[in-house]
Short mmCIF file of C-alpha atoms and ligand atoms in Angstrom, two decimals:
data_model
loop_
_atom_site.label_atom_id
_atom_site.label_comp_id
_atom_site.label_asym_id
_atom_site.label_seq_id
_atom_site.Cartn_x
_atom_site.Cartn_y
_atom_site.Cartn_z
CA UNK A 1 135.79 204.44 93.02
CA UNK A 2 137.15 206.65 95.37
CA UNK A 3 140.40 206.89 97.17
CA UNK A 4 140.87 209.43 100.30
CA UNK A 5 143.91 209.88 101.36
CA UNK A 6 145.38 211.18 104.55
CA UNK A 7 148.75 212.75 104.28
CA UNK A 8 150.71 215.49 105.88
CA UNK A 9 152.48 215.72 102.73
CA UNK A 10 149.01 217.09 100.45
CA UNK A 11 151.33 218.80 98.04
CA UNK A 12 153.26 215.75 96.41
CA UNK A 13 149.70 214.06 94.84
CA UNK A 14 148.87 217.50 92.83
CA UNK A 15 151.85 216.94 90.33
CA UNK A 16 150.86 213.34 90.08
CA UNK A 17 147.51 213.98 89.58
CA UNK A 18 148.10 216.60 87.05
CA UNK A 19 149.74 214.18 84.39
CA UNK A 20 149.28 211.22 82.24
CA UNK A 21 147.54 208.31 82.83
CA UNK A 22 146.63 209.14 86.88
CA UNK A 23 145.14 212.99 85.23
CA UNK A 24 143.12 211.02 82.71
CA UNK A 25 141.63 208.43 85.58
CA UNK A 26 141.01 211.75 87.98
CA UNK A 27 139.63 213.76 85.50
CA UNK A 28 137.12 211.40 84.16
CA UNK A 29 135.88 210.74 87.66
CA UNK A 30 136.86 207.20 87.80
CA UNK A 31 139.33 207.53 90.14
CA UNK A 32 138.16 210.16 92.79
CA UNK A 33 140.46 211.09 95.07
CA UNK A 34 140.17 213.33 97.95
CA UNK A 35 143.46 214.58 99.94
CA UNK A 36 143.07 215.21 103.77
CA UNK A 37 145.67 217.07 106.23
CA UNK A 38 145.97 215.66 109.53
CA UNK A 39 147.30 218.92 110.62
CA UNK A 40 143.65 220.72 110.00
CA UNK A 41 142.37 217.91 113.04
CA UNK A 42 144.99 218.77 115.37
CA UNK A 43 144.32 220.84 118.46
CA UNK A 44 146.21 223.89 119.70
CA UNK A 45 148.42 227.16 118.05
CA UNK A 46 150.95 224.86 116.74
CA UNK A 47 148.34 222.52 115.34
CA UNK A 48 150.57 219.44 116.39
CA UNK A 49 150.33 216.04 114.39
CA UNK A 50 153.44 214.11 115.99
CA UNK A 51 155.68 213.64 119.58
CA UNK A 52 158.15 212.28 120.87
CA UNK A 53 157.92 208.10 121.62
CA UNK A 54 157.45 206.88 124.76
CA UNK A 55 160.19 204.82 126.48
CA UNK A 56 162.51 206.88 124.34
CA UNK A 57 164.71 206.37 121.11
CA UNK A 58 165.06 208.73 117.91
CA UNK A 59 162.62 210.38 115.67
CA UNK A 60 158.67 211.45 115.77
CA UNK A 61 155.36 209.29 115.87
CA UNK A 62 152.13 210.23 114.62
CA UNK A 63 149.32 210.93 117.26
CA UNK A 64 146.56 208.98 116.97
CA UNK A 65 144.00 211.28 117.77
CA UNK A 66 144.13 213.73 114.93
CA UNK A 67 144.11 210.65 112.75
CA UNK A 68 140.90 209.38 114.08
CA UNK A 69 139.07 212.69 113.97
CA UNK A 70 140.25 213.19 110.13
CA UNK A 71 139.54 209.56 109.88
CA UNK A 72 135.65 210.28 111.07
CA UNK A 73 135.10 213.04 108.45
CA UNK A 74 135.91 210.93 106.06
CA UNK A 75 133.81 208.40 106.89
CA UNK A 76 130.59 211.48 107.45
CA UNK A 77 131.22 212.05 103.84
CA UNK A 78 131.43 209.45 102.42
CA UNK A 79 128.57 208.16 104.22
CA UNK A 80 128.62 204.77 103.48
CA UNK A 81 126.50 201.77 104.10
CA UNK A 82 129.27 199.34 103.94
CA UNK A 83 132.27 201.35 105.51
CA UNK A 84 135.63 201.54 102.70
CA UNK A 85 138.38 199.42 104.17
CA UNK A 86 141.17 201.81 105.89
CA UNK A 87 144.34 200.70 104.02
CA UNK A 88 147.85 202.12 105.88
CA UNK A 89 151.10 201.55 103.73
CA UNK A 90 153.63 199.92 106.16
CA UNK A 91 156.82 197.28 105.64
CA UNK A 92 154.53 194.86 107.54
CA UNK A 93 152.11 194.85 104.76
CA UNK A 94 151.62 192.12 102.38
CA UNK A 95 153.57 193.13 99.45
CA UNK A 96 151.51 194.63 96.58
CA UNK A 97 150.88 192.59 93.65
CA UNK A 98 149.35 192.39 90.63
CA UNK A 99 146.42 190.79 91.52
CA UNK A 100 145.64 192.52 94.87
CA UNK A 101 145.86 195.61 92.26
CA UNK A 102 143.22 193.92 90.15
CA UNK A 103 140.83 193.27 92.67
CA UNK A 104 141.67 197.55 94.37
CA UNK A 105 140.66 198.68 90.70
CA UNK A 106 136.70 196.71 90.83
CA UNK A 107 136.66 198.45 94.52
CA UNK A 108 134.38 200.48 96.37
CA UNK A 109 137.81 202.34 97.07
CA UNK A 110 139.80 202.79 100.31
CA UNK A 111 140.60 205.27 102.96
CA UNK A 112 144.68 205.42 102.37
CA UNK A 113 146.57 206.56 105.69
CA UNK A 114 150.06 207.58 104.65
CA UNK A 115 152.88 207.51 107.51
CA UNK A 116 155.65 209.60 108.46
CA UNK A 117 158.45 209.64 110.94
CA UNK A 118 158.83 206.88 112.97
CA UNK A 119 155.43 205.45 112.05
CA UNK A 120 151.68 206.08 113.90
CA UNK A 121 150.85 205.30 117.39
CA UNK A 122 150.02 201.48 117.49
CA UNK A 123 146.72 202.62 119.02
CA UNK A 124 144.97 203.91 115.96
CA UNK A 125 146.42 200.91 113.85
CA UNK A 126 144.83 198.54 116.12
CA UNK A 127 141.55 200.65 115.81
CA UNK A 128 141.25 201.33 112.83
CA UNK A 129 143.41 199.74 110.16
CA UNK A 130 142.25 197.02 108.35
CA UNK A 131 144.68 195.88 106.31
CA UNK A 132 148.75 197.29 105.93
CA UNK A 133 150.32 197.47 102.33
CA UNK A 134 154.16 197.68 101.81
CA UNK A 135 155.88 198.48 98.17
CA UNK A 136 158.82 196.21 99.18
CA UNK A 137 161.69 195.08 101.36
CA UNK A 138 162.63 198.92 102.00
CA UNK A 139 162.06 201.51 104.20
CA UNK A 140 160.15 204.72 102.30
CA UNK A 141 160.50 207.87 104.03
CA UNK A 142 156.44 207.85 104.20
CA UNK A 143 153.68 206.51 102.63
CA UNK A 144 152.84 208.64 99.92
CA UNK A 145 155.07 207.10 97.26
CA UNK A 146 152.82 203.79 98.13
CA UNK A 147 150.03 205.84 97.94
CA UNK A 148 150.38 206.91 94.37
CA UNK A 149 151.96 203.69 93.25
CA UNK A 150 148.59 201.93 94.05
CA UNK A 151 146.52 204.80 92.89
CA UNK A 152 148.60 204.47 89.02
CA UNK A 153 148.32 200.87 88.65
CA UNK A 154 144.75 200.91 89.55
CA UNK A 155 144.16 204.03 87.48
CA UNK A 156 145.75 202.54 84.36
CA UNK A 157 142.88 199.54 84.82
CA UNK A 158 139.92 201.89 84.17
CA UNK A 159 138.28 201.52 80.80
CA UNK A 160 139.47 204.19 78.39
CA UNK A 161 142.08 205.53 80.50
CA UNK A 162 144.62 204.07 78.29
CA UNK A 163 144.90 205.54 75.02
CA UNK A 164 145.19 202.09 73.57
CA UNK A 165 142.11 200.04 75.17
CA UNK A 166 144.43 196.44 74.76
CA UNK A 167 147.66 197.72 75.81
CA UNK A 168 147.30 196.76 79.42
CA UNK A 169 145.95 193.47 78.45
CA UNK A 170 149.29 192.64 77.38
CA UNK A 171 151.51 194.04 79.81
CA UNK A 172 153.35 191.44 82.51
CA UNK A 173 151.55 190.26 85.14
CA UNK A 174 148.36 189.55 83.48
CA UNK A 175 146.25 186.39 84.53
CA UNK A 176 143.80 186.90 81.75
CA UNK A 177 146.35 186.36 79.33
CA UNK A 178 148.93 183.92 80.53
CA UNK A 179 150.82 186.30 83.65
CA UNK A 180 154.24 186.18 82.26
CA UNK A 181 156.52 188.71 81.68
CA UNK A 182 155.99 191.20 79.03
CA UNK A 183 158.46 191.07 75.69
CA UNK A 184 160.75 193.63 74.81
CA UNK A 185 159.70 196.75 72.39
CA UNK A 186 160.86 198.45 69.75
CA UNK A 187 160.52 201.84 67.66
CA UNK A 188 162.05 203.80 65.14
CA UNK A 189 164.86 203.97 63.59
CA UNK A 190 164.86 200.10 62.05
CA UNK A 191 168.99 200.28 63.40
CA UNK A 192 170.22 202.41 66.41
CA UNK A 193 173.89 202.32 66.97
CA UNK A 194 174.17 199.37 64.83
CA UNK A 195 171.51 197.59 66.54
CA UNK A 196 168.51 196.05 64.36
CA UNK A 197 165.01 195.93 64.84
CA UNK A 198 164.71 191.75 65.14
CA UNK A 199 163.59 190.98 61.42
CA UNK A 200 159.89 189.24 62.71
CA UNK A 201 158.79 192.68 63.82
CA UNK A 202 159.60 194.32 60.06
CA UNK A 203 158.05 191.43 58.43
CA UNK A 204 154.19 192.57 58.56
CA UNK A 205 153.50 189.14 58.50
CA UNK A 206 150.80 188.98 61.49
CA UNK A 207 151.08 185.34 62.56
CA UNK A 208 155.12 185.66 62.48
CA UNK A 209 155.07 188.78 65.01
CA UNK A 210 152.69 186.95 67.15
CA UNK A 211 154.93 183.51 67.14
CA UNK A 212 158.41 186.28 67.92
CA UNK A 213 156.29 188.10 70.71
CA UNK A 214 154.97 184.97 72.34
CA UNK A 215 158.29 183.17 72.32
CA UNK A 216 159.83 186.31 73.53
CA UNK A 217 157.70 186.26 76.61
CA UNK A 218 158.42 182.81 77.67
CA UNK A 219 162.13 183.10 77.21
CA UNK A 220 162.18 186.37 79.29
CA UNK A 221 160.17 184.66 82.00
CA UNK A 222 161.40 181.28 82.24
CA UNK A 223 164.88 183.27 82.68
CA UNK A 224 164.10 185.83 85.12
CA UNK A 225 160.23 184.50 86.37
CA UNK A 226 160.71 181.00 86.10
CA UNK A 227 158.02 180.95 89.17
CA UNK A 228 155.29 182.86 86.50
CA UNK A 229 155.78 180.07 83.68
CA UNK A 230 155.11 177.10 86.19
CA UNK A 231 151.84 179.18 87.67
CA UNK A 232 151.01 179.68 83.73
CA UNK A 233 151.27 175.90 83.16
CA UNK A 234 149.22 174.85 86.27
CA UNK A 235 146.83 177.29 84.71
CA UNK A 236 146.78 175.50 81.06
CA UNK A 237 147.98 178.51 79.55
CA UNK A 238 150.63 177.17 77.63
CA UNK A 239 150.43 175.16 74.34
CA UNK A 240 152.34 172.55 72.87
CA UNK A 241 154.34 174.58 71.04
CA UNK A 242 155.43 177.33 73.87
CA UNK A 243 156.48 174.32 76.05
CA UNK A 244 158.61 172.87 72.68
CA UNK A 245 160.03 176.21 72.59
CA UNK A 246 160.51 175.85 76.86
CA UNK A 247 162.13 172.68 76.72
CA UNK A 248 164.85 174.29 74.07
CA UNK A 249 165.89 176.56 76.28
CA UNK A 250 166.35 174.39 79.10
CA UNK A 251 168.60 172.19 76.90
CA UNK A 252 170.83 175.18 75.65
CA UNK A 253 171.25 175.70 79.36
CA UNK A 254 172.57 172.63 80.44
C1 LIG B 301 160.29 206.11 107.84
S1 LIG B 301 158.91 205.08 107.62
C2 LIG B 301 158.78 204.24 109.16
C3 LIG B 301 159.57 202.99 109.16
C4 LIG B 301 159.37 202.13 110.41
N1 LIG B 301 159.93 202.74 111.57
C5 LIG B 301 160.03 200.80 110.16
O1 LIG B 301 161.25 200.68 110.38
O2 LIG B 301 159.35 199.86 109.69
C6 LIG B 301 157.55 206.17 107.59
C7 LIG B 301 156.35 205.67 106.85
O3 LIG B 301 156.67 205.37 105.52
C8 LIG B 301 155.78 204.39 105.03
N2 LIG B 301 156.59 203.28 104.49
C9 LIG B 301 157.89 203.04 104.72
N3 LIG B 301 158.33 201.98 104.07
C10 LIG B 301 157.28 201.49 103.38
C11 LIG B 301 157.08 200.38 102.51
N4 LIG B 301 158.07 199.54 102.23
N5 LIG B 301 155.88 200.20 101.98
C12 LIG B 301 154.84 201.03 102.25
N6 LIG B 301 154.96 202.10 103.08
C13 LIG B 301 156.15 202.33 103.64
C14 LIG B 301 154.91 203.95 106.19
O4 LIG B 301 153.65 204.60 106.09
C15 LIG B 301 155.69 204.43 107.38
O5 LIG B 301 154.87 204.68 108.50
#
């Protein structure tokens, strides 16, 4: 798949890029990802990629046009029968979730238009964006921090880009398993500060570390995602047992 991304900030991705889990997707190819500067479609000396907004009021807006022609090279190279979906990260996006994630990381890809300033002139959204994606209930000072949050969690999907093939089969979130919150981990040494490891996870006793992580799960989501264990239970994903377990905690609370 491949992501193209237009930024006036190029500079920020090549750190990113350069380490972990988003180096190993890049570098394998899975994830390509081509960077594009707004500034090298601008006309004049002063190569000029914002102004001031009409009807007045603070800050900068992006101008459409150098947008569009950056936004038509893409689309000459990647020459495309069916056209990648032109994805701008904006606070009036729907809010990005695991599962709109899931479906980005099966993808053709996306062209990824990265705001600054006050925004982009409404113009080229209406033209040309088809759908907006925000990280939150915040205001980022651009989109690039959106940018590389989609591009790790969709990285992180690719077969083999994880060192340990299952591990992201287990983290929170995850349909195919149950989508409730992950438990909590543990590593050496068996007591830090006079905190244990809980005994199930020292007993090498398979089916007993299964039982501690499972149970662990539910109790972290039914206390902070109580939302995730009614979706998992519409879903048939929990057993007798994890709703025995459910119902205990709901009577220790009253
Ligand atoms: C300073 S912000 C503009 C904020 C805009 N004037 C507003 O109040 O909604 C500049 C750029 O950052 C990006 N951005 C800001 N907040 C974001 C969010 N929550 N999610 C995704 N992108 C965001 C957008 O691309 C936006 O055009």
């Amino acid at each position: 798949m491949r992501f193209d991304i237009i930024t006036l900030f190029p500079e920020l991705f090549a750190p990113f890029l350069a380490s972990g889990v988003t180096r190993r997707a890049y570098e394998s190819g899975q994830v390509q990802v081509r960077l594009w500067q707004p500034r090298d479609f601008a006309e004049g000396n002063y190569r000029r990629v914002d102004d001031r907004p009409f009807g007045g009021g603070p800050g900068m807006v992006m101008l459409a046009e150098p947008l569009r022609r950056c936004l038509e090279a893409i689309r000459a190279e990647r020459a495309e029968s069916v056209p990648a979906p032109v994805v701008l990260f904006s606070p009036i996006g729907r809010k990005l979730d695991h599962a709109s994630v899931a479906r980005w990381s099966e993808s053709q890809g996306a062209i990824l238009v990265c705001g600054r300033y006050e925004g982009i002139d409404q113009r080229f959204i209406d033209a040309y964006v088809d759908q907006q994606i925000s990280l939150g209930d915040f205001v980022l000072s651009g989109g690039e921090v959106a940018a590389m949050a989609l591009l790790d969690a969709v990285a992180r999907l690719q077969p083999g880009v994880l060192h340990d093939q299952g591990s992201h089969q287990l983290d929170s979130f995850n349909p195919a398993l149950d989508g409730l919150l992950d438990c909590p981990h543990y590593t050496r040494p068996e007591s830090w500060q006079g905190a244990p490891v809980p005994p199930a996870l020292l007993s090498g006793h398979h089916a007993q570390i299964e039982r501690w992580r499972r149970d662990q799960r539910l109790e972290i989501t039914a206390r902070h995602r109580p939302d995730l264990i009614n979706a998992a239970r519409a879903a048939g994903q929990l057993s007798r047992v994890d709703e025995t377990l459910l119902a205990r905690l709901a009577a220790a609370q009253d």
